[in-house]
Structures are given as C-alpha cells and as structure tokens.
mmCIF file of C-alpha atoms in Angstrom:
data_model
loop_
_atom_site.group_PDB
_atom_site.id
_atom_site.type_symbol
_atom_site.label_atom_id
_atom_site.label_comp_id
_atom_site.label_asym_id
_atom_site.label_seq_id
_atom_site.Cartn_x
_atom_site.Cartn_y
_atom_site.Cartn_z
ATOM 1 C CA UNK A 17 0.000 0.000 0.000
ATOM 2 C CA UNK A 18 0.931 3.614 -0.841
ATOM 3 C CA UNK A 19 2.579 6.091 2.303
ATOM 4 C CA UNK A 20 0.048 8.460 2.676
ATOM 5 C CA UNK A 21 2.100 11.688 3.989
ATOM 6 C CA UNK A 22 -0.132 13.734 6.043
ATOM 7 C CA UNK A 23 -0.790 17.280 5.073
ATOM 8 C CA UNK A 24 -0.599 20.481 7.365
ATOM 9 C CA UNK A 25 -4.425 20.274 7.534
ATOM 10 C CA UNK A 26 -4.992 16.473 8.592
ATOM 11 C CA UNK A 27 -2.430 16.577 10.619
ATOM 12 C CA UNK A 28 -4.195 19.371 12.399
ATOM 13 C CA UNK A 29 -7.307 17.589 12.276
ATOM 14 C CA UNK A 30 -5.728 14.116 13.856
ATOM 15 C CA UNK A 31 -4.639 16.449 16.292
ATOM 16 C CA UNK A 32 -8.163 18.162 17.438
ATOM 17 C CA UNK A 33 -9.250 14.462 17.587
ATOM 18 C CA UNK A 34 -6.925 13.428 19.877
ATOM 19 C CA UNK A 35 -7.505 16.300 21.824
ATOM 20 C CA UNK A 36 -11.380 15.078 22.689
ATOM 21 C CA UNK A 37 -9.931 12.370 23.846
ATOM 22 C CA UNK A 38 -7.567 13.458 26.166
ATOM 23 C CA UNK A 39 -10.626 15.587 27.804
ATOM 24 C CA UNK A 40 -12.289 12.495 27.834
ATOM 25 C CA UNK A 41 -9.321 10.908 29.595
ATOM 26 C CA UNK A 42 -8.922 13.544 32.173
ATOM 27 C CA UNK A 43 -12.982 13.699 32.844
ATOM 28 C CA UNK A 44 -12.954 9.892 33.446
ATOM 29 C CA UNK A 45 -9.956 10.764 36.007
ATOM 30 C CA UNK A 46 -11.812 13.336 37.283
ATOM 31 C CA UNK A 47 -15.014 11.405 37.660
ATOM 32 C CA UNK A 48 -13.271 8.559 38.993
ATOM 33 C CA UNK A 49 -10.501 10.050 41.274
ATOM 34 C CA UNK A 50 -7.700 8.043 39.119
ATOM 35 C CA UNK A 51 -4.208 9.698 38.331
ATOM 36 C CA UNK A 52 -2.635 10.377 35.528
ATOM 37 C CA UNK A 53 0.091 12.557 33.671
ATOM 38 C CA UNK A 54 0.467 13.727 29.773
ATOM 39 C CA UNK A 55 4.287 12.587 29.194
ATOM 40 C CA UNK A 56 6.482 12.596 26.580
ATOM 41 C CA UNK A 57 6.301 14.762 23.216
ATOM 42 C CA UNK A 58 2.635 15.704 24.987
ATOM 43 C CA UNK A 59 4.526 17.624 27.889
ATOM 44 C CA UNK A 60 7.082 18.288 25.682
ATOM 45 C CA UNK A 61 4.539 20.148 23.585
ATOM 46 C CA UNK A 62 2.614 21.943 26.453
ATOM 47 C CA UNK A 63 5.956 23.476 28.141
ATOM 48 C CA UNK A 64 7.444 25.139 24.878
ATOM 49 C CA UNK A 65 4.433 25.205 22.321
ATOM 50 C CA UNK A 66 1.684 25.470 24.733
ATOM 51 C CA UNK A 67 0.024 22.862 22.523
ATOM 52 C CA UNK A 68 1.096 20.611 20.565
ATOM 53 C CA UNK A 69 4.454 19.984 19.037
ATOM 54 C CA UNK A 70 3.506 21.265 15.231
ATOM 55 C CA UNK A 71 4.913 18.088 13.586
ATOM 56 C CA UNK A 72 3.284 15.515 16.350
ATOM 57 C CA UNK A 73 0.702 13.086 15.391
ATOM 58 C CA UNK A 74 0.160 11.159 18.246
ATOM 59 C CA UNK A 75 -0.462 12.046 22.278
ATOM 60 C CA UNK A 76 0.802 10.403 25.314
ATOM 61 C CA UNK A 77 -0.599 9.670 28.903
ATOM 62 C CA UNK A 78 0.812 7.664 31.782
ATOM 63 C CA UNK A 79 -0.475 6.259 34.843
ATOM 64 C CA UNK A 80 1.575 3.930 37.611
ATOM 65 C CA UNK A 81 0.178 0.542 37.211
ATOM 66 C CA UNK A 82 -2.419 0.434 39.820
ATOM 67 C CA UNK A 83 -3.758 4.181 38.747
ATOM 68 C CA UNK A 84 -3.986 2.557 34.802
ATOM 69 C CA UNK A 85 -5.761 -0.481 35.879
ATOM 70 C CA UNK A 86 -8.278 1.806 37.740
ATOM 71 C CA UNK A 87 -8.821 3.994 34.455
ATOM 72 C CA UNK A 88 -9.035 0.568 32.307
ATOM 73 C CA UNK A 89 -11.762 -0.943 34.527
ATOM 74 C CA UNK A 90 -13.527 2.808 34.656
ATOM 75 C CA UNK A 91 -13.464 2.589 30.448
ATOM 76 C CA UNK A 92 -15.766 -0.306 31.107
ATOM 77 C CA UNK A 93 -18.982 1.898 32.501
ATOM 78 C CA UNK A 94 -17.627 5.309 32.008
ATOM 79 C CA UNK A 95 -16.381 6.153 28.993
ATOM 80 C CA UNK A 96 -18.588 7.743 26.139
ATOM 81 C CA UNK A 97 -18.812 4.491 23.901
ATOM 82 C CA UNK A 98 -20.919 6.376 21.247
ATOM 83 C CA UNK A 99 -17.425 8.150 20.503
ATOM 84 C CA UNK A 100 -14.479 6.304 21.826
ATOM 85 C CA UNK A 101 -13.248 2.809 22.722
ATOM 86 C CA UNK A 102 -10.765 1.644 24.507
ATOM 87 C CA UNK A 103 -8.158 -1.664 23.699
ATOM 88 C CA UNK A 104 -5.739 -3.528 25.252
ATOM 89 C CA UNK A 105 -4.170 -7.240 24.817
ATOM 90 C CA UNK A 106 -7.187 -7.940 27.333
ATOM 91 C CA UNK A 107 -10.254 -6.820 25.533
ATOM 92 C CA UNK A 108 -9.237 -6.531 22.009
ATOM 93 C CA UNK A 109 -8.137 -9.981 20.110
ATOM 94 C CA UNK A 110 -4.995 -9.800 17.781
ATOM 95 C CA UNK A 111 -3.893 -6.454 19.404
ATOM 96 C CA UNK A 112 0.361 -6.549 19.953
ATOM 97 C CA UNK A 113 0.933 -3.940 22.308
ATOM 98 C CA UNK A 114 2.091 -3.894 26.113
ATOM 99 C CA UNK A 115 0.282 -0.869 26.979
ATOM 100 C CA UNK A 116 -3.720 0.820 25.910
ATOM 101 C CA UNK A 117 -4.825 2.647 23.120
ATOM 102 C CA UNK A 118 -7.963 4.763 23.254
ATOM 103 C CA UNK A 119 -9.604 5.451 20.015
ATOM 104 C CA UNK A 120 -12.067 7.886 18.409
ATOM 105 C CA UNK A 121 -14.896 5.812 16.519
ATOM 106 C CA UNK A 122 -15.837 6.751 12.703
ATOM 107 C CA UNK A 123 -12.192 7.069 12.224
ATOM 108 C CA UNK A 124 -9.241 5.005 10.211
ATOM 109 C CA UNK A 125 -5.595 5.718 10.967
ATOM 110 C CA UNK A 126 -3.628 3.029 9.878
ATOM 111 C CA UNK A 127 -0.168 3.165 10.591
ATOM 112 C CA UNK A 128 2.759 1.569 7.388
ATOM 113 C CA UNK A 129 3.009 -2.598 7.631
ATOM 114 C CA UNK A 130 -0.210 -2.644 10.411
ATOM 115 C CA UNK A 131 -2.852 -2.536 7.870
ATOM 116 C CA UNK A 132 -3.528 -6.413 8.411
ATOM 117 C CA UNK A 133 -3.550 -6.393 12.156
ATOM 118 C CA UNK A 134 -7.105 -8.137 13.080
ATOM 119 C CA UNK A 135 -8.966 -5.203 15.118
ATOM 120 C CA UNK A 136 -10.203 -2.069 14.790
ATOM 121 C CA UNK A 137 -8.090 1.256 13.934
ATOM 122 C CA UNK A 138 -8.892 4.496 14.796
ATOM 123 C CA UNK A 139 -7.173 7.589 15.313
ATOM 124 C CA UNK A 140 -5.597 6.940 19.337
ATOM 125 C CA UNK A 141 -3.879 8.477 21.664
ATOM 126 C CA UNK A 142 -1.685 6.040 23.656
ATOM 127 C CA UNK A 143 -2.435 5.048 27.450
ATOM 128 C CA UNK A 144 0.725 3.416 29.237
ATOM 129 C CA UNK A 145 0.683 1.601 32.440
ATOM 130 C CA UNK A 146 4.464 2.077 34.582
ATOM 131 C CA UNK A 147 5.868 -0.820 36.485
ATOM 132 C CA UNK A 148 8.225 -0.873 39.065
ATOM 133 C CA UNK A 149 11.735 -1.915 37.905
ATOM 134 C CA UNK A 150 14.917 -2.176 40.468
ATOM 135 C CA UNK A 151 16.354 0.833 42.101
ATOM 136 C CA UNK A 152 20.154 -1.073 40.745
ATOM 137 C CA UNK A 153 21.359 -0.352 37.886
ATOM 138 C CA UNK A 154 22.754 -3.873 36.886
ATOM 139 C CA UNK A 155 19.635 -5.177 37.296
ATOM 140 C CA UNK A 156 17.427 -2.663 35.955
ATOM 141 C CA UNK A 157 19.702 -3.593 32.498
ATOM 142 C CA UNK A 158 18.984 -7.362 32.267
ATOM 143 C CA UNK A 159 15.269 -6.452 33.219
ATOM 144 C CA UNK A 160 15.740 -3.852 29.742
ATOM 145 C CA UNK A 161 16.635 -6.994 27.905
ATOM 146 C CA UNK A 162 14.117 -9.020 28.914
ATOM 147 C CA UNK A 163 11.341 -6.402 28.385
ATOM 148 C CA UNK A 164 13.216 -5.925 25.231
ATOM 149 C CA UNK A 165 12.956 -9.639 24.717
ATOM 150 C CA UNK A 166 8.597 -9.315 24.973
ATOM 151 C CA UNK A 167 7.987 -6.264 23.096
ATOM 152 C CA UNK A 168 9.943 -8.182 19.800
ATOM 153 C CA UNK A 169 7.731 -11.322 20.498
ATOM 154 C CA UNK A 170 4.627 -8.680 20.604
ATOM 155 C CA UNK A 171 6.065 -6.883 17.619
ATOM 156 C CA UNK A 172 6.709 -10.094 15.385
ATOM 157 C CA UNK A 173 3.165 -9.955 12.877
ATOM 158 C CA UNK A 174 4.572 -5.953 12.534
ATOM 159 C CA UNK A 175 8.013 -6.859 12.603
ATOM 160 C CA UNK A 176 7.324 -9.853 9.873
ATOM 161 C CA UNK A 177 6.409 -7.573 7.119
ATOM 162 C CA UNK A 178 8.402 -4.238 8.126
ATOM 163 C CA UNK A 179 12.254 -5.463 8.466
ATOM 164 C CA UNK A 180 13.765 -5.541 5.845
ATOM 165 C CA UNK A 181 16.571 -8.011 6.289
ATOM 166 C CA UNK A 182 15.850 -11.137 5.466
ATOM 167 C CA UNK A 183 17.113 -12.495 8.719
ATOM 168 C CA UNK A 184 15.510 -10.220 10.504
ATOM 169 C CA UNK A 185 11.916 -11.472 8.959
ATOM 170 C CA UNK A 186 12.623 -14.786 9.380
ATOM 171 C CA UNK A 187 13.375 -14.377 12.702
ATOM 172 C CA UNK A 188 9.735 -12.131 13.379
ATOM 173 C CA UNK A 189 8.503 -15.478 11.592
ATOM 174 C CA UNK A 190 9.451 -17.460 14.715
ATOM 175 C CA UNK A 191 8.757 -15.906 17.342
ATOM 176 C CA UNK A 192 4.962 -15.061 15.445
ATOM 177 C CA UNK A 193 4.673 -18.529 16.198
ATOM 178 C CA UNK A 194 4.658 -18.072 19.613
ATOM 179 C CA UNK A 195 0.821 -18.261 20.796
ATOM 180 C CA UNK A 196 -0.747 -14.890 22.082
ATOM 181 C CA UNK A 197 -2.241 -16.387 25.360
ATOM 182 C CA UNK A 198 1.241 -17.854 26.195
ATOM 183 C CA UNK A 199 3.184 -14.808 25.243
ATOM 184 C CA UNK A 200 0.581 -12.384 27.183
ATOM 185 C CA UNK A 201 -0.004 -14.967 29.779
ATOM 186 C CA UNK A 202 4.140 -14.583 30.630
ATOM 187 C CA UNK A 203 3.723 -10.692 30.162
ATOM 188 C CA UNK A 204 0.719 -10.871 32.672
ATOM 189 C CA UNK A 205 2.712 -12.864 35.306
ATOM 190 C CA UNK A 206 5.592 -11.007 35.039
ATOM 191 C CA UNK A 207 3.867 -7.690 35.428
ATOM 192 C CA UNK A 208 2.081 -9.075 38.506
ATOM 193 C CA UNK A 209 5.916 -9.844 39.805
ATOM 194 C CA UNK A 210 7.493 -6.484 39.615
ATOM 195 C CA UNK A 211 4.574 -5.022 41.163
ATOM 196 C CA UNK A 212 4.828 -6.738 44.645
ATOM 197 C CA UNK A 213 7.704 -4.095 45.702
ATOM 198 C CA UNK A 214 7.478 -0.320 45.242
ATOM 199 C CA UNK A 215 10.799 0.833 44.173
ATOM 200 C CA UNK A 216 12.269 4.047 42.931
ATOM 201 C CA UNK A 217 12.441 3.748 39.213
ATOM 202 C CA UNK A 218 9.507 2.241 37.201
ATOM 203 C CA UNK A 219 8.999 2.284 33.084
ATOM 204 C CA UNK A 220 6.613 1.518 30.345
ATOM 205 C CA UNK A 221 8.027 -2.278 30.081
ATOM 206 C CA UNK A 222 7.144 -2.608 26.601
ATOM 207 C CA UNK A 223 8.577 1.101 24.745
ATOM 208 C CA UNK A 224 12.362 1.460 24.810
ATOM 209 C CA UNK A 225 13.784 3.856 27.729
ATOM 210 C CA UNK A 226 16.312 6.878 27.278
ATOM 211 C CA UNK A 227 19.991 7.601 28.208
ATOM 212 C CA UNK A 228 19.973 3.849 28.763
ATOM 213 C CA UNK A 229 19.136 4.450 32.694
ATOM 214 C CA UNK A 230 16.037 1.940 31.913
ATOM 215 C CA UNK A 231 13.543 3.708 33.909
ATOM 216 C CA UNK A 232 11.876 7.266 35.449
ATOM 217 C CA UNK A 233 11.710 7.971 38.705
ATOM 218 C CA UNK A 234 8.449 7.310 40.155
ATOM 219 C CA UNK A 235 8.016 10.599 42.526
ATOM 220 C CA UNK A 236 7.976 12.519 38.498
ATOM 221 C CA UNK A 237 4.890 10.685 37.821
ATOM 222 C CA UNK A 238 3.425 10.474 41.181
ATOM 223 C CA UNK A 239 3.627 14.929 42.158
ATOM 224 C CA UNK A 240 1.641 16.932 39.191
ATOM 225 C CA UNK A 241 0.661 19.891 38.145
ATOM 226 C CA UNK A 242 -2.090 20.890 35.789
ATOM 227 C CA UNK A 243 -0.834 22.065 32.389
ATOM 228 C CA UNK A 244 -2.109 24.022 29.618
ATOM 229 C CA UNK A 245 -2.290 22.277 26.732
ATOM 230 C CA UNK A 246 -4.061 23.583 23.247
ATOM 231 C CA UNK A 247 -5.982 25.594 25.686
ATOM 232 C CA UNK A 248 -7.234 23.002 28.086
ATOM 233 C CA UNK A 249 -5.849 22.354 31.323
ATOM 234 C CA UNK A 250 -4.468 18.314 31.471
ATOM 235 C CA UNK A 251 -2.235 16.928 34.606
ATOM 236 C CA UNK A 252 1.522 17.177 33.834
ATOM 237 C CA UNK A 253 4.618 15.888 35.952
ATOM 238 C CA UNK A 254 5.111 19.072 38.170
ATOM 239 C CA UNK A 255 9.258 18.507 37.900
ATOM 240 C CA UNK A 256 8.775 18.775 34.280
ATOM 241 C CA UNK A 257 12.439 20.403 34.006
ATOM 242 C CA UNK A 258 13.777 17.430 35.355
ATOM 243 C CA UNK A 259 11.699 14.909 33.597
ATOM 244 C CA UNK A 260 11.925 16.527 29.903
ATOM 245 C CA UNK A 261 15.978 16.759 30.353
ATOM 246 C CA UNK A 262 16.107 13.206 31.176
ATOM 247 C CA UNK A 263 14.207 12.162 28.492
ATOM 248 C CA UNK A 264 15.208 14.936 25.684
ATOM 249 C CA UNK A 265 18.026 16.800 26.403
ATOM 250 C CA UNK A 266 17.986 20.168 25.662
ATOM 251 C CA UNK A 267 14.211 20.103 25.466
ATOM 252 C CA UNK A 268 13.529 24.222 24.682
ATOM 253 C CA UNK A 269 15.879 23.232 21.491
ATOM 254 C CA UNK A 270 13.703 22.473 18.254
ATOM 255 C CA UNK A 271 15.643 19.701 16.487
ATOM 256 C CA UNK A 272 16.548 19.779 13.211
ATOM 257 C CA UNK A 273 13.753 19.763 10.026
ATOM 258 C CA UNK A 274 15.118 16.258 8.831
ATOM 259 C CA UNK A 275 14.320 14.837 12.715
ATOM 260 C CA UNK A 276 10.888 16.104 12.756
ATOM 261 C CA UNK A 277 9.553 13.229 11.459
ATOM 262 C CA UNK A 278 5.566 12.169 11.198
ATOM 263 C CA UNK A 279 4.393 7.964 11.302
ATOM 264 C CA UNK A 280 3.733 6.601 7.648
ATOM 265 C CA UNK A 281 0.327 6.014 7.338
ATOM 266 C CA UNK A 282 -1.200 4.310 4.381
ATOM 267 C CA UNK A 283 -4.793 5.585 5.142
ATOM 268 C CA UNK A 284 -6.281 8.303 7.019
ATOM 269 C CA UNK A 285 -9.876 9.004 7.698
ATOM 270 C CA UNK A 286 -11.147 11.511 9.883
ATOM 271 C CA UNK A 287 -14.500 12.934 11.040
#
C-alpha cells in the first residue's frame, strides 16, 4: 500500500481528535478520582508550544500501574462508547501492544506494515501503564533486555512484514509462532511480579527507555501539576524540568527539520 504523507491540515485535524480524547481521559480521572500525567512529546509540547508539538501526530498519557488499571476498569462503565473505545491485549483480540490505546470511533488511521492487524483502527492516543523496575542499575539492564525480549515477540506480525533483512523477517517469523495467550499470559505474570515491591524507578516495560538508565523515577509521575495544553488544562509531571531533560536533552531546542519526522500512514480518515 501507498505512504500516505499527512498534510498540514490532517495533521491538524488528527490532532483536534486526539484532543477530545484526552478531555475524555482527564474527565474519566476526574469522575473517577484516578491519576494520571500527559508525558512525553505531549509535555514536551505543552511546556514550549503550549500545545502541541507542530509536527506531532500522536499524544501520550501515563499512569503507575495500579492508577492505569483503575482507568481501564472505569473505560468499562464510564467512557462515552458512542465516541471512543478503549483496547488492550485484554479486551481486544490480535492487538500486539504492552500498553492501551484509546480510540475515536468513525475514524481510520492506519499506521505503514499494520494494515492487516485483526482489530479495529482508529485515530488513538496512547495510554501506558508504569511498572516498578529495580532501584540497581545492573539489574534494571537485564530487566531492559528481557522487556526488550517481549515487546519483539509482541512486535513479530509488525516486525514480519516491516524489516527488511531477510534475517531479521525470518526471525519475526518465529517468534509469530509463539501463541498470544502464552506470550501475554508470561507478560501478565511477570507484570504481577514487579509489582509486589514499590521501588524508585519504574517504566513503560514494553517502549524502549532513554539515556539507557532503563527507567523514570516514580516521585515525576506520582507529584503533578495541571498544564495548559491547546488551551485546556491536562495533569503534567510538576518537575517537568527534570523529567523533559532526562528524556530529551535540551528540550527548549527544536531539532533539526530532517528529525521532525511524522508515522507513515497508508490511510487516514477523519470525522
């Protein structure tokens, strides 16, 4: 299928659709007294653009584990189902992913070498769950490798058709092979390990971690602030200076026009 490149104007429009949802993320929170922070290129966006970063085409929220399985349960009775749904590897068969998406009905956004993937795809903002990883450092890197490990074996019907080494695609082949109920069952049990100690540092275990620390700190996502954000006001990690320099760098710096990239998408549909 043909890259579709998005234009200045649906790329707008994806935007202002994302945006209901992260209201209707925030009013469930509200509603339901659940937690959560906009993260990544989101925050990123608020603190120097007040809005969005112009080039962005997706949105990012974060919620420690328990806080996320609160707001997943809450989707269930409270969110506006004539308008959105909500998926996961528990609800939604075929889906690859470690963490949520919640998506806009009466919309298509498929993403380059996903187009066969067996469920529904809407334009989505993502929803990730953190888990507690060690507080040492030696450890927190084999536990990298092993998350690294799952999120190829959830990758492999993507990875299949997108590498392009032929190694590479036979080896996506393999692990493809690997059922989904014994690949998710190991991913559910090994969530439900980390989680019996608190520690320091936590991480989305299935989206690759910066300055190869392998985690956050947990007190970023646990003390917020509210943020405005395309003039609405979201929950943002309050040390935002601190977070965005971990994770960016010189974060008030726009990177260069080659680096300001946008997903492939071979078909768009909006409202």
């Amino acid at each position: 299928m043909n890259v579709h490149h998005l234009t200045d104007d649906e790329l707008r429009r994806v935007q202002m659709i994302q945006l209901e949802m992260l209201k209707e993320v925030d009013r469930i929170c509200t509603l339901c007294g659940i937690h959560y922070n906009i993260i990544a290129g989101t925050l990123l966006g608020a603190v120097r653009h007040k809005g969005y970063i112009p080039w962005d085409d997706d949105a990012d929220v974060a919620f420690l584990r328990d806080e996320y399985e609160k707001f997943r349960i809450a989707c269930k009775t409270e969110l506006d189902h004539s308008r959105f749904y909500f998926q996961d590897h528990r609800n939604t068969t075929g889906y690859r992913w470690g963490y949520g998406k919640l998506r806009r009905k009466g919309t298509r956004f498929l993403r380059e070498h996903q187009e066969h993937m067996p469920y529904e795809q809407g334009i989505f903002i993502d929803i990730f769950p953190l888990d507690p990883v060690s507080d040492y450092k030696f450890v927190r890197t084999l536990q990298n490798f092993h998350c690294y490990c799952i999120r190829k074996a959830m990758w492999a019907p993507v990875g299949m058709i997108a590498s392009k080494n032929r190694f590479l695609k036979g080896w996506y082949k393999l692990l493809n092979n690997i059922p989904a109920d014994v690949l998710y069952g190991y991913f559910n049990r090994y969530v439900r390990r980390l989680n019996r100690k608190k520690t320091r540092w936590v991480r989305i275990l299935t989206f690759p971690t910066p300055n190869k620390e392998y985690g956050y700190l947990r007190e970023w996502y646990e003390n917020s602030e509210k943020i405005l954000f395309e003039d609405e006001i979201f929950w943002g990690i309050k040390n935002f200076d601190a977070y965005l320099s971990f994770k960016f760098g010189d974060y008030m710096k726009l990177p260069p026009i080659e680096m300001r990239k946008v997903h492939p998408v071979t078909e768009l549909q909006c409202l």
